[in-house]
Short mmCIF file of C-alpha atoms in Angstrom, two decimals:
data_model
loop_
_atom_site.label_atom_id
_atom_site.label_comp_id
_atom_site.label_asym_id
_atom_site.label_seq_id
_atom_site.Cartn_x
_atom_site.Cartn_y
_atom_site.Cartn_z
CA ILE A 137 0.00 0.00 0.00
CA MET A 138 1.29 3.48 -0.85
CA ALA A 139 -0.09 6.31 1.26
CA GLY A 140 0.16 10.10 1.16
CA ASP A 141 2.63 12.38 2.85
CA THR A 142 0.72 12.90 6.09
CA TRP A 143 1.05 9.26 7.12
CA ASP A 144 4.12 10.03 9.22
CA ASP A 145 1.78 11.32 11.93
CA ILE A 146 2.42 9.22 15.06
CA SER A 147 -1.33 8.74 15.66
CA ILE A 148 -1.63 6.59 12.54
CA ALA A 149 0.91 4.07 13.80
CA GLU A 150 -0.75 4.09 17.24
CA ARG A 151 -4.20 3.43 15.81
CA ALA A 152 -3.23 0.98 13.09
CA GLY A 153 -0.61 -0.96 15.06
CA GLU A 154 0.71 -3.97 13.15
CA ASN A 155 -1.77 -3.27 10.34
CA ALA A 156 0.44 -0.32 9.30
CA ASN A 157 3.47 -2.56 8.74
CA GLY A 158 4.50 -2.44 5.11
CA VAL A 159 2.56 0.71 4.24
CA PHE A 160 4.88 3.02 2.30
CA PHE A 161 4.40 6.78 2.25
CA SER A 162 6.12 9.93 1.16
CA ALA A 163 7.34 12.67 3.48
CA PHE A 164 9.07 15.99 2.97
CA PHE A 165 11.04 15.99 6.19
CA ASP A 166 13.01 13.54 8.29
CA ALA A 167 13.74 14.71 11.83
CA SER A 168 16.75 12.38 12.03
CA ASP A 169 18.45 13.98 9.00
CA THR A 170 21.40 16.06 10.21
CA SER A 171 22.53 17.25 6.77
CA ASN A 172 20.46 20.45 6.86
CA GLU A 173 21.41 22.96 9.58
CA ALA A 174 18.03 24.70 9.44
CA GLY A 175 16.29 21.33 9.88
CA VAL A 176 18.49 20.43 12.85
CA GLU A 177 17.72 23.76 14.55
CA PHE A 178 13.99 23.36 13.83
CA VAL A 179 13.94 19.88 15.38
CA LYS A 180 15.74 21.12 18.48
CA GLY A 181 13.45 24.13 18.90
CA PHE A 182 10.24 22.23 18.18
CA ARG A 183 11.08 19.46 20.63
CA GLU A 184 11.97 21.99 23.34
CA TYR A 185 8.73 23.88 22.69
CA VAL A 186 6.59 20.74 22.92
CA ALA A 187 8.44 19.35 25.97
CA ALA A 188 7.85 22.57 27.92
CA ASP A 189 4.10 21.97 28.25
CA SER A 190 2.14 18.82 29.12
CA THR A 191 -0.79 19.82 26.89
CA ARG A 192 1.58 20.22 23.93
CA ILE A 193 3.03 16.78 24.67
CA GLU A 194 -0.46 15.28 24.80
CA ASN A 195 -1.44 17.03 21.55
CA ASN A 196 1.73 15.68 19.93
CA GLY A 197 0.77 12.05 20.47
CA GLY A 198 2.09 11.87 24.04
CA THR A 199 5.70 12.60 23.11
CA SER A 200 7.90 15.59 22.48
CA ASP A 201 10.06 13.61 20.04
CA ALA A 202 7.62 13.01 17.18
CA ILE A 203 7.56 15.57 14.39
CA SER A 204 5.06 15.05 11.59
CA SER A 205 6.43 16.42 8.31
CA VAL A 206 3.44 18.74 7.97
CA THR A 207 4.85 20.79 10.87
CA PRO A 208 8.13 21.84 9.21
CA CYS A 209 6.32 22.11 5.86
CA GLY A 210 3.90 24.58 7.47
CA TYR A 211 6.81 26.57 8.85
CA ASP A 212 8.47 26.65 5.42
CA ALA A 213 5.18 27.73 3.80
CA TYR A 214 5.10 30.66 6.21
CA MET A 215 8.73 31.47 5.30
CA ALA A 216 7.89 31.26 1.59
CA ALA A 217 5.08 33.78 2.07
CA TYR A 218 7.38 36.01 4.13
CA ASN A 219 10.09 35.89 1.45
CA ALA A 220 7.53 36.59 -1.28
CA LEU A 221 6.37 39.68 0.62
CA LEU A 222 9.97 40.85 0.92
CA LYS A 223 10.57 40.24 -2.78
CA ALA A 224 7.33 41.93 -3.86
CA GLN A 225 7.84 44.96 -1.61
CA SER A 226 4.08 45.30 -1.82
CA LEU A 227 0.86 44.05 -0.30
CA ASP A 228 -0.75 43.84 -3.74
CA GLY A 229 -2.04 40.32 -4.37
CA GLU A 230 -0.76 40.09 -7.94
CA ALA A 231 2.70 41.34 -6.94
CA ILE A 232 2.87 38.77 -4.14
CA ARG A 233 1.67 35.99 -6.46
CA ASP A 234 4.29 36.89 -9.05
CA ALA A 235 7.03 37.09 -6.41
CA LEU A 236 6.02 33.70 -5.02
CA ALA A 237 5.99 32.10 -8.48
CA GLY A 238 9.58 33.17 -9.10
CA LEU A 239 10.77 32.56 -5.57
CA GLU A 240 13.93 30.63 -4.81
CA VAL A 241 14.82 30.33 -1.12
CA GLU A 242 17.80 28.36 0.11
CA GLY A 243 18.25 26.80 3.53
CA LEU A 244 14.68 26.32 4.69
CA VAL A 245 13.81 23.63 7.22
CA THR A 246 12.75 21.15 4.52
CA GLY A 247 15.52 22.22 2.14
CA ASP A 248 15.75 24.68 -0.72
CA LEU A 249 12.52 25.89 -2.30
CA LYS A 250 11.54 26.92 -5.79
CA PHE A 251 8.51 26.32 -7.96
CA ASP A 252 8.00 24.88 -11.44
CA GLU A 253 5.87 26.41 -14.20
CA ASN A 254 2.72 24.85 -12.65
CA GLY A 255 3.40 26.34 -9.22
CA ASP A 256 4.42 22.99 -7.73
CA ALA A 257 7.35 22.96 -5.33
CA ILE A 258 10.49 21.35 -6.72
CA LYS A 259 11.69 19.23 -3.80
CA SER A 260 13.13 15.88 -2.91
CA ILE A 261 10.96 13.44 -0.96
CA ALA A 262 11.62 10.61 1.45
CA ILE A 263 9.85 7.28 1.10
CA ASN A 264 9.16 5.71 4.49
CA THR A 265 7.39 2.65 5.81
CA TYR A 266 6.15 1.39 9.17
CA VAL A 267 7.92 -1.39 11.00
CA ASP A 268 6.40 -2.43 14.35
CA GLY A 269 4.71 0.93 14.88
CA ALA A 270 7.75 3.04 14.04
CA VAL A 271 8.48 5.09 10.94
CA LYS A 272 11.48 3.77 9.03
CA TRP A 273 13.12 5.66 6.17
CA THR A 274 13.69 3.56 3.03
CA GLU A 275 14.98 5.98 0.40
CA THR A 276 15.04 9.58 -0.80
CA LEU A 277 14.02 10.57 -4.30
CA GLY A 278 15.27 13.76 -5.93
CA SER A 279 12.95 16.23 -7.61
CA ASP A 280 13.56 14.27 -10.84
CA GLY A 281 12.18 11.07 -9.22
CA LYS A 282 15.53 9.29 -9.16
CA VAL A 283 16.88 7.64 -6.02
CA VAL A 284 19.29 9.99 -4.21
CA SER A 285 19.98 7.78 -1.20
CA LYS A 286 18.71 4.45 0.08
CA ALA A 287 18.59 2.70 3.46
CA GLU A 288 20.97 -0.19 3.91
#
């Protein structure tokens, strides 16, 4: 079974248990990846933020360690909008849209960001699976769909 990119949410593994074993899914962020300084800093800050409050821990699946890839993607979306506003130097919707379409930002939490002619982000993705209730990385595909790295 191949699932979408929100399947790295810890609640899915908790609810599905062994039934999730062998489900493969894409993700745009791996909290264990230390190759991106911005990602490392985000993981550290996010975990500290969650660990500081019992309600945040509860809302994060009962742990301060889990980071669903939608969280850093949301942060990077905010940073993309911020950078588009800076580039546009305007609050005009068309100017912001045009700035966003041509935006190239390096060093975001999920990596560098730019968009293709359809407005889709050009990014690499990780392919993960579940093994005994835990997310396991299997390989990373580049924006061209070719394998960049693979688990041993």
